[in-house]
PDB file of C-alpha atoms in Angstrom:
ATOM      1  CA  UNK A   1     -34.537 -44.747 -18.754  1.00  0.00           C
ATOM      2  CA  UNK A   2     -32.724 -41.682 -17.088  1.00  0.00           C
ATOM      3  CA  UNK A   3     -28.956 -41.660 -16.722  1.00  0.00           C
ATOM      4  CA  UNK A   4     -27.959 -39.736 -13.696  1.00  0.00           C
ATOM      5  CA  UNK A   5     -24.723 -39.072 -15.282  1.00  0.00           C
ATOM      6  CA  UNK A   6     -25.989 -37.196 -18.293  1.00  0.00           C
ATOM      7  CA  UNK A   7     -26.370 -33.463 -18.085  1.00  0.00           C
ATOM      8  CA  UNK A   8     -29.781 -32.263 -18.921  1.00  0.00           C
ATOM      9  CA  UNK A   9     -30.271 -28.920 -20.369  1.00  0.00           C
ATOM     10  CA  UNK A  10     -33.408 -27.176 -19.002  1.00  0.00           C
ATOM     11  CA  UNK A  11     -33.166 -24.337 -21.783  1.00  0.00           C
ATOM     12  CA  UNK A  12     -31.622 -23.080 -24.651  1.00  0.00           C
ATOM     13  CA  UNK A  13     -29.557 -20.431 -25.205  1.00  0.00           C
ATOM     14  CA  UNK A  14     -28.125 -18.299 -27.803  1.00  0.00           C
ATOM     15  CA  UNK A  15     -24.777 -18.820 -29.470  1.00  0.00           C
ATOM     16  CA  UNK A  16     -25.341 -16.831 -32.538  1.00  0.00           C
ATOM     17  CA  UNK A  17     -22.630 -14.553 -31.661  1.00  0.00           C
ATOM     18  CA  UNK A  18     -19.909 -17.260 -31.869  1.00  0.00           C
ATOM     19  CA  UNK A  19     -21.871 -20.357 -33.009  1.00  0.00           C
ATOM     20  CA  UNK A  20     -20.266 -22.812 -35.277  1.00  0.00           C
ATOM     21  CA  UNK A  21     -20.408 -26.184 -36.852  1.00  0.00           C
ATOM     22  CA  UNK A  22     -17.859 -27.921 -34.295  1.00  0.00           C
ATOM     23  CA  UNK A  23     -18.687 -28.343 -30.539  1.00  0.00           C
ATOM     24  CA  UNK A  24     -17.487 -30.738 -27.841  1.00  0.00           C
ATOM     25  CA  UNK A  25     -18.428 -31.216 -24.363  1.00  0.00           C
ATOM     26  CA  UNK A  26     -15.904 -31.319 -21.505  1.00  0.00           C
ATOM     27  CA  UNK A  27     -15.485 -30.454 -17.966  1.00  0.00           C
ATOM     28  CA  UNK A  28     -12.711 -27.889 -18.922  1.00  0.00           C
ATOM     29  CA  UNK A  29     -12.305 -26.601 -15.569  1.00  0.00           C
ATOM     30  CA  UNK A  30     -12.665 -29.665 -13.175  1.00  0.00           C
ATOM     31  CA  UNK A  31     -15.938 -28.366 -11.374  1.00  0.00           C
ATOM     32  CA  UNK A  32     -17.815 -31.688 -12.191  1.00  0.00           C
ATOM     33  CA  UNK A  33     -19.997 -29.846 -14.476  1.00  0.00           C
ATOM     34  CA  UNK A  34     -19.887 -30.137 -18.560  1.00  0.00           C
ATOM     35  CA  UNK A  35     -19.014 -27.127 -20.446  1.00  0.00           C
ATOM     36  CA  UNK A  36     -19.390 -26.577 -24.103  1.00  0.00           C
ATOM     37  CA  UNK A  37     -16.495 -25.616 -26.530  1.00  0.00           C
ATOM     38  CA  UNK A  38     -17.338 -24.059 -30.049  1.00  0.00           C
ATOM     39  CA  UNK A  39     -15.152 -23.767 -32.924  1.00  0.00           C
ATOM     40  CA  UNK A  40     -15.547 -21.356 -35.892  1.00  0.00           C
ATOM     41  CA  UNK A  41     -12.883 -22.209 -38.621  1.00  0.00           C
ATOM     42  CA  UNK A  42     -12.725 -22.592 -42.497  1.00  0.00           C
ATOM     43  CA  UNK A  43     -11.431 -25.924 -41.887  1.00  0.00           C
ATOM     44  CA  UNK A  44      -9.538 -27.180 -44.697  1.00  0.00           C
ATOM     45  CA  UNK A  45     -10.635 -24.348 -46.989  1.00  0.00           C
ATOM     46  CA  UNK A  46      -8.116 -22.143 -45.056  1.00  0.00           C
ATOM     47  CA  UNK A  47      -5.711 -24.209 -46.983  1.00  0.00           C
ATOM     48  CA  UNK A  48      -4.176 -23.178 -50.404  1.00  0.00           C
ATOM     49  CA  UNK A  49      -5.290 -26.698 -51.636  1.00  0.00           C
ATOM     50  CA  UNK A  50      -8.537 -26.729 -50.203  1.00  0.00           C
ATOM     51  CA  UNK A  51      -9.360 -23.085 -51.386  1.00  0.00           C
ATOM     52  CA  UNK A  52      -8.512 -24.124 -54.767  1.00  0.00           C
ATOM     53  CA  UNK A  53     -10.439 -27.292 -54.687  1.00  0.00           C
ATOM     54  CA  UNK A  54     -13.600 -25.609 -53.154  1.00  0.00           C
ATOM     55  CA  UNK A  55     -13.546 -22.081 -54.433  1.00  0.00           C
ATOM     56  CA  UNK A  56     -16.822 -22.464 -55.998  1.00  0.00           C
ATOM     57  CA  UNK A  57     -18.388 -22.348 -52.653  1.00  0.00           C
ATOM     58  CA  UNK A  58     -17.775 -18.469 -52.521  1.00  0.00           C
ATOM     59  CA  UNK A  59     -15.061 -18.548 -49.962  1.00  0.00           C
ATOM     60  CA  UNK A  60     -12.983 -15.411 -49.836  1.00  0.00           C
ATOM     61  CA  UNK A  61     -10.376 -14.271 -47.540  1.00  0.00           C
ATOM     62  CA  UNK A  62     -12.660 -13.231 -44.730  1.00  0.00           C
ATOM     63  CA  UNK A  63     -13.672 -16.870 -44.358  1.00  0.00           C
ATOM     64  CA  UNK A  64     -10.201 -18.492 -44.840  1.00  0.00           C
ATOM     65  CA  UNK A  65      -9.043 -16.335 -41.893  1.00  0.00           C
ATOM     66  CA  UNK A  66     -11.612 -17.277 -39.472  1.00  0.00           C
ATOM     67  CA  UNK A  67     -10.623 -18.982 -36.401  1.00  0.00           C
ATOM     68  CA  UNK A  68     -12.571 -18.404 -33.014  1.00  0.00           C
ATOM     69  CA  UNK A  69     -12.768 -21.037 -29.996  1.00  0.00           C
ATOM     70  CA  UNK A  70     -15.309 -20.292 -27.344  1.00  0.00           C
ATOM     71  CA  UNK A  71     -15.978 -22.152 -24.136  1.00  0.00           C
ATOM     72  CA  UNK A  72     -19.332 -21.677 -22.532  1.00  0.00           C
ATOM     73  CA  UNK A  73     -21.137 -23.202 -19.661  1.00  0.00           C
ATOM     74  CA  UNK A  74     -24.573 -24.623 -19.873  1.00  0.00           C
ATOM     75  CA  UNK A  75     -26.360 -21.519 -18.888  1.00  0.00           C
ATOM     76  CA  UNK A  76     -24.673 -19.834 -21.588  1.00  0.00           C
ATOM     77  CA  UNK A  77     -22.141 -17.662 -19.943  1.00  0.00           C
ATOM     78  CA  UNK A  78     -18.958 -17.196 -21.906  1.00  0.00           C
ATOM     79  CA  UNK A  79     -16.076 -18.633 -19.941  1.00  0.00           C
ATOM     80  CA  UNK A  80     -13.250 -17.423 -22.335  1.00  0.00           C
ATOM     81  CA  UNK A  81     -12.606 -17.037 -26.023  1.00  0.00           C
ATOM     82  CA  UNK A  82      -9.681 -17.406 -28.084  1.00  0.00           C
ATOM     83  CA  UNK A  83      -9.847 -15.578 -31.717  1.00  0.00           C
ATOM     84  CA  UNK A  84     -12.497 -13.287 -33.003  1.00  0.00           C
ATOM     85  CA  UNK A  85     -15.989 -14.513 -33.847  1.00  0.00           C
ATOM     86  CA  UNK A  86     -17.434 -13.994 -37.382  1.00  0.00           C
ATOM     87  CA  UNK A  87     -18.409 -10.533 -37.872  1.00  0.00           C
ATOM     88  CA  UNK A  88     -20.147 -10.774 -41.309  1.00  0.00           C
ATOM     89  CA  UNK A  89     -23.782 -10.699 -42.049  1.00  0.00           C
ATOM     90  CA  UNK A  90     -23.677 -13.873 -43.933  1.00  0.00           C
ATOM     91  CA  UNK A  91     -22.858 -17.205 -42.416  1.00  0.00           C
ATOM     92  CA  UNK A  92     -19.165 -18.339 -42.835  1.00  0.00           C
ATOM     93  CA  UNK A  93     -18.345 -21.150 -44.977  1.00  0.00           C
ATOM     94  CA  UNK A  94     -16.732 -24.041 -43.426  1.00  0.00           C
ATOM     95  CA  UNK A  95     -15.478 -27.413 -44.627  1.00  0.00           C
ATOM     96  CA  UNK A  96     -14.112 -29.754 -42.353  1.00  0.00           C
ATOM     97  CA  UNK A  97     -12.831 -28.685 -39.042  1.00  0.00           C
ATOM     98  CA  UNK A  98     -14.502 -31.392 -36.914  1.00  0.00           C
ATOM     99  CA  UNK A  99     -11.355 -33.010 -36.001  1.00  0.00           C
ATOM    100  CA  UNK A 100      -9.395 -29.724 -35.499  1.00  0.00           C
ATOM    101  CA  UNK A 101      -9.529 -29.776 -31.783  1.00  0.00           C
ATOM    102  CA  UNK A 102      -9.298 -31.968 -28.864  1.00  0.00           C
ATOM    103  CA  UNK A 103      -9.804 -31.636 -25.208  1.00  0.00           C
ATOM    104  CA  UNK A 104      -7.700 -33.887 -22.843  1.00  0.00           C
ATOM    105  CA  UNK A 105      -5.395 -33.595 -20.119  1.00  0.00           C
ATOM    106  CA  UNK A 106      -2.184 -33.757 -22.453  1.00  0.00           C
ATOM    107  CA  UNK A 107       0.696 -33.241 -20.260  1.00  0.00           C
ATOM    108  CA  UNK A 108      -0.605 -35.290 -17.117  1.00  0.00           C
ATOM    109  CA  UNK A 109      -0.679 -32.264 -14.843  1.00  0.00           C
ATOM    110  CA  UNK A 110      -4.338 -32.954 -13.739  1.00  0.00           C
ATOM    111  CA  UNK A 111      -5.587 -30.232 -15.537  1.00  0.00           C
ATOM    112  CA  UNK A 112      -7.601 -30.298 -19.143  1.00  0.00           C
ATOM    113  CA  UNK A 113      -5.914 -28.677 -22.070  1.00  0.00           C
ATOM    114  CA  UNK A 114      -7.369 -28.017 -25.535  1.00  0.00           C
ATOM    115  CA  UNK A 115      -5.347 -28.726 -28.654  1.00  0.00           C
ATOM    116  CA  UNK A 116      -6.227 -27.010 -31.599  1.00  0.00           C
ATOM    117  CA  UNK A 117      -5.080 -25.958 -35.266  1.00  0.00           C
ATOM    118  CA  UNK A 118      -5.228 -22.272 -35.352  1.00  0.00           C
ATOM    119  CA  UNK A 119      -4.002 -20.241 -38.471  1.00  0.00           C
ATOM    120  CA  UNK A 120      -1.312 -22.903 -39.323  1.00  0.00           C
ATOM    121  CA  UNK A 121      -0.111 -23.505 -35.799  1.00  0.00           C
ATOM    122  CA  UNK A 122      -0.696 -26.428 -33.348  1.00  0.00           C
ATOM    123  CA  UNK A 123      -1.726 -24.801 -30.020  1.00  0.00           C
ATOM    124  CA  UNK A 124      -2.217 -25.820 -26.635  1.00  0.00           C
ATOM    125  CA  UNK A 125      -4.524 -23.717 -24.367  1.00  0.00           C
ATOM    126  CA  UNK A 126      -5.417 -24.185 -20.859  1.00  0.00           C
ATOM    127  CA  UNK A 127      -9.033 -25.504 -20.937  1.00  0.00           C
ATOM    128  CA  UNK A 128     -10.136 -23.655 -17.666  1.00  0.00           C
ATOM    129  CA  UNK A 129      -8.804 -20.188 -18.920  1.00  0.00           C
ATOM    130  CA  UNK A 130      -8.121 -20.458 -22.602  1.00  0.00           C
ATOM    131  CA  UNK A 131      -4.418 -19.169 -21.994  1.00  0.00           C
ATOM    132  CA  UNK A 132      -2.014 -20.302 -24.570  1.00  0.00           C
ATOM    133  CA  UNK A 133       0.602 -22.885 -22.983  1.00  0.00           C
ATOM    134  CA  UNK A 134       2.481 -23.536 -26.080  1.00  0.00           C
ATOM    135  CA  UNK A 135       2.395 -23.539 -29.789  1.00  0.00           C
ATOM    136  CA  UNK A 136       4.276 -24.713 -32.950  1.00  0.00           C
ATOM    137  CA  UNK A 137       4.030 -23.829 -36.610  1.00  0.00           C
ATOM    138  CA  UNK A 138       3.051 -26.677 -38.779  1.00  0.00           C
ATOM    139  CA  UNK A 139       4.839 -27.338 -42.031  1.00  0.00           C
ATOM    140  CA  UNK A 140       1.853 -27.592 -44.186  1.00  0.00           C
ATOM    141  CA  UNK A 141      -1.172 -25.384 -44.494  1.00  0.00           C
ATOM    142  CA  UNK A 142      -3.749 -28.256 -44.817  1.00  0.00           C
ATOM    143  CA  UNK A 143      -3.173 -30.195 -41.594  1.00  0.00           C
ATOM    144  CA  UNK A 144      -6.588 -30.520 -40.199  1.00  0.00           C
ATOM    145  CA  UNK A 145      -6.913 -33.765 -37.947  1.00  0.00           C
ATOM    146  CA  UNK A 146      -5.798 -34.172 -34.506  1.00  0.00           C
ATOM    147  CA  UNK A 147      -5.952 -37.241 -32.234  1.00  0.00           C
ATOM    148  CA  UNK A 148      -3.990 -38.118 -29.124  1.00  0.00           C
ATOM    149  CA  UNK A 149      -2.466 -41.444 -28.092  1.00  0.00           C
ATOM    150  CA  UNK A 150      -0.446 -42.846 -25.195  1.00  0.00           C
ATOM    151  CA  UNK A 151       2.719 -43.933 -26.676  1.00  0.00           C
ATOM    152  CA  UNK A 152       5.076 -43.948 -23.725  1.00  0.00           C
ATOM    153  CA  UNK A 153       5.026 -43.250 -20.003  1.00  0.00           C
ATOM    154  CA  UNK A 154       1.574 -42.151 -18.857  1.00  0.00           C
ATOM    155  CA  UNK A 155       3.070 -39.749 -16.431  1.00  0.00           C
ATOM    156  CA  UNK A 156       4.898 -37.659 -18.953  1.00  0.00           C
ATOM    157  CA  UNK A 157       1.504 -37.260 -21.058  1.00  0.00           C
ATOM    158  CA  UNK A 158      -0.185 -37.882 -24.163  1.00  0.00           C
ATOM    159  CA  UNK A 159       1.404 -37.647 -27.727  1.00  0.00           C
ATOM    160  CA  UNK A 160      -0.726 -35.462 -30.308  1.00  0.00           C
ATOM    161  CA  UNK A 161      -1.142 -36.725 -33.685  1.00  0.00           C
ATOM    162  CA  UNK A 162      -1.633 -34.377 -36.533  1.00  0.00           C
ATOM    163  CA  UNK A 163      -2.231 -35.115 -40.074  1.00  0.00           C
ATOM    164  CA  UNK A 164      -3.428 -33.574 -43.438  1.00  0.00           C
ATOM    165  CA  UNK A 165      -6.640 -33.849 -44.881  1.00  0.00           C
ATOM    166  CA  UNK A 166      -6.868 -37.550 -46.651  1.00  0.00           C
ATOM    167  CA  UNK A 167      -7.740 -36.253 -50.020  1.00  0.00           C
ATOM    168  CA  UNK A 168      -6.567 -32.705 -50.651  1.00  0.00           C
ATOM    169  CA  UNK A 169      -2.746 -33.167 -50.976  1.00  0.00           C
ATOM    170  CA  UNK A 170      -1.900 -36.141 -53.400  1.00  0.00           C
ATOM    171  CA  UNK A 171       0.316 -37.851 -53.594  1.00  0.00           C
ATOM    172  CA  UNK A 172       0.086 -38.222 -49.797  1.00  0.00           C
ATOM    173  CA  UNK A 173      -3.251 -39.475 -49.735  1.00  0.00           C
ATOM    174  CA  UNK A 174      -4.569 -41.749 -46.917  1.00  0.00           C
ATOM    175  CA  UNK A 175      -3.453 -39.987 -43.523  1.00  0.00           C
ATOM    176  CA  UNK A 176       0.146 -38.982 -44.901  1.00  0.00           C
ATOM    177  CA  UNK A 177       1.904 -36.870 -43.764  1.00  0.00           C
ATOM    178  CA  UNK A 178       1.629 -37.330 -39.965  1.00  0.00           C
ATOM    179  CA  UNK A 179       3.360 -35.702 -37.302  1.00  0.00           C
ATOM    180  CA  UNK A 180       3.501 -37.059 -33.969  1.00  0.00           C
ATOM    181  CA  UNK A 181       4.317 -34.414 -31.120  1.00  0.00           C
ATOM    182  CA  UNK A 182       5.352 -35.041 -27.625  1.00  0.00           C
ATOM    183  CA  UNK A 183       3.164 -33.238 -24.929  1.00  0.00           C
ATOM    184  CA  UNK A 184       5.518 -30.334 -24.846  1.00  0.00           C
ATOM    185  CA  UNK A 185       5.256 -29.947 -28.769  1.00  0.00           C
ATOM    186  CA  UNK A 186       8.727 -31.191 -29.736  1.00  0.00           C
ATOM    187  CA  UNK A 187       8.663 -33.630 -32.378  1.00  0.00           C
ATOM    188  CA  UNK A 188       8.237 -37.188 -31.652  1.00  0.00           C
ATOM    189  CA  UNK A 189       8.336 -38.458 -35.106  1.00  0.00           C
ATOM    190  CA  UNK A 190       9.601 -36.217 -37.990  1.00  0.00           C
ATOM    191  CA  UNK A 191       7.096 -35.418 -40.879  1.00  0.00           C
ATOM    192  CA  UNK A 192       7.617 -37.622 -44.077  1.00  0.00           C
ATOM    193  CA  UNK A 193       9.558 -40.119 -42.014  1.00  0.00           C
ATOM    194  CA  UNK A 194       9.367 -43.717 -43.123  1.00  0.00           C
TER     195      UNK A 194
END
């Protein structure tokens, strides 16, 4: 059965220059058409703990420093790019990263934003242009998961929940520590708070 709301790709397009293992579909510019966001990242391998744990994978500093987020339309046209795509001959090594960004109207301004963990910072990008709206440094280098929640007045936006990899940093296993940020990236709940 055909769903008229489902976008249909009529042809494939080449993403080799910026392809990655993490992709999301969203209408980033509110034109009524879906766009594709593709993330290249080393994920938790960027962290000291992840690097030590998975060093057998052949990860080096070139892999660990990788970050590139690319927005494309479904014809393959690049709309914007934040960071630099992988330039080496061999495929980059990634572990995790699937939860390192989200696409929503986070500040309730009627426009989509992208929240992404970029080189140890939590960054909010304008989803239509890729322009950085705000950023904050994270206290640990292995924070790799983002989600959002409505914890207050919906007119003030959504809160961003950032947490470490569950198993990479004992004794804080099983979702700790968590930092909850307000839409403006001020801290709603302090890290390590009980």
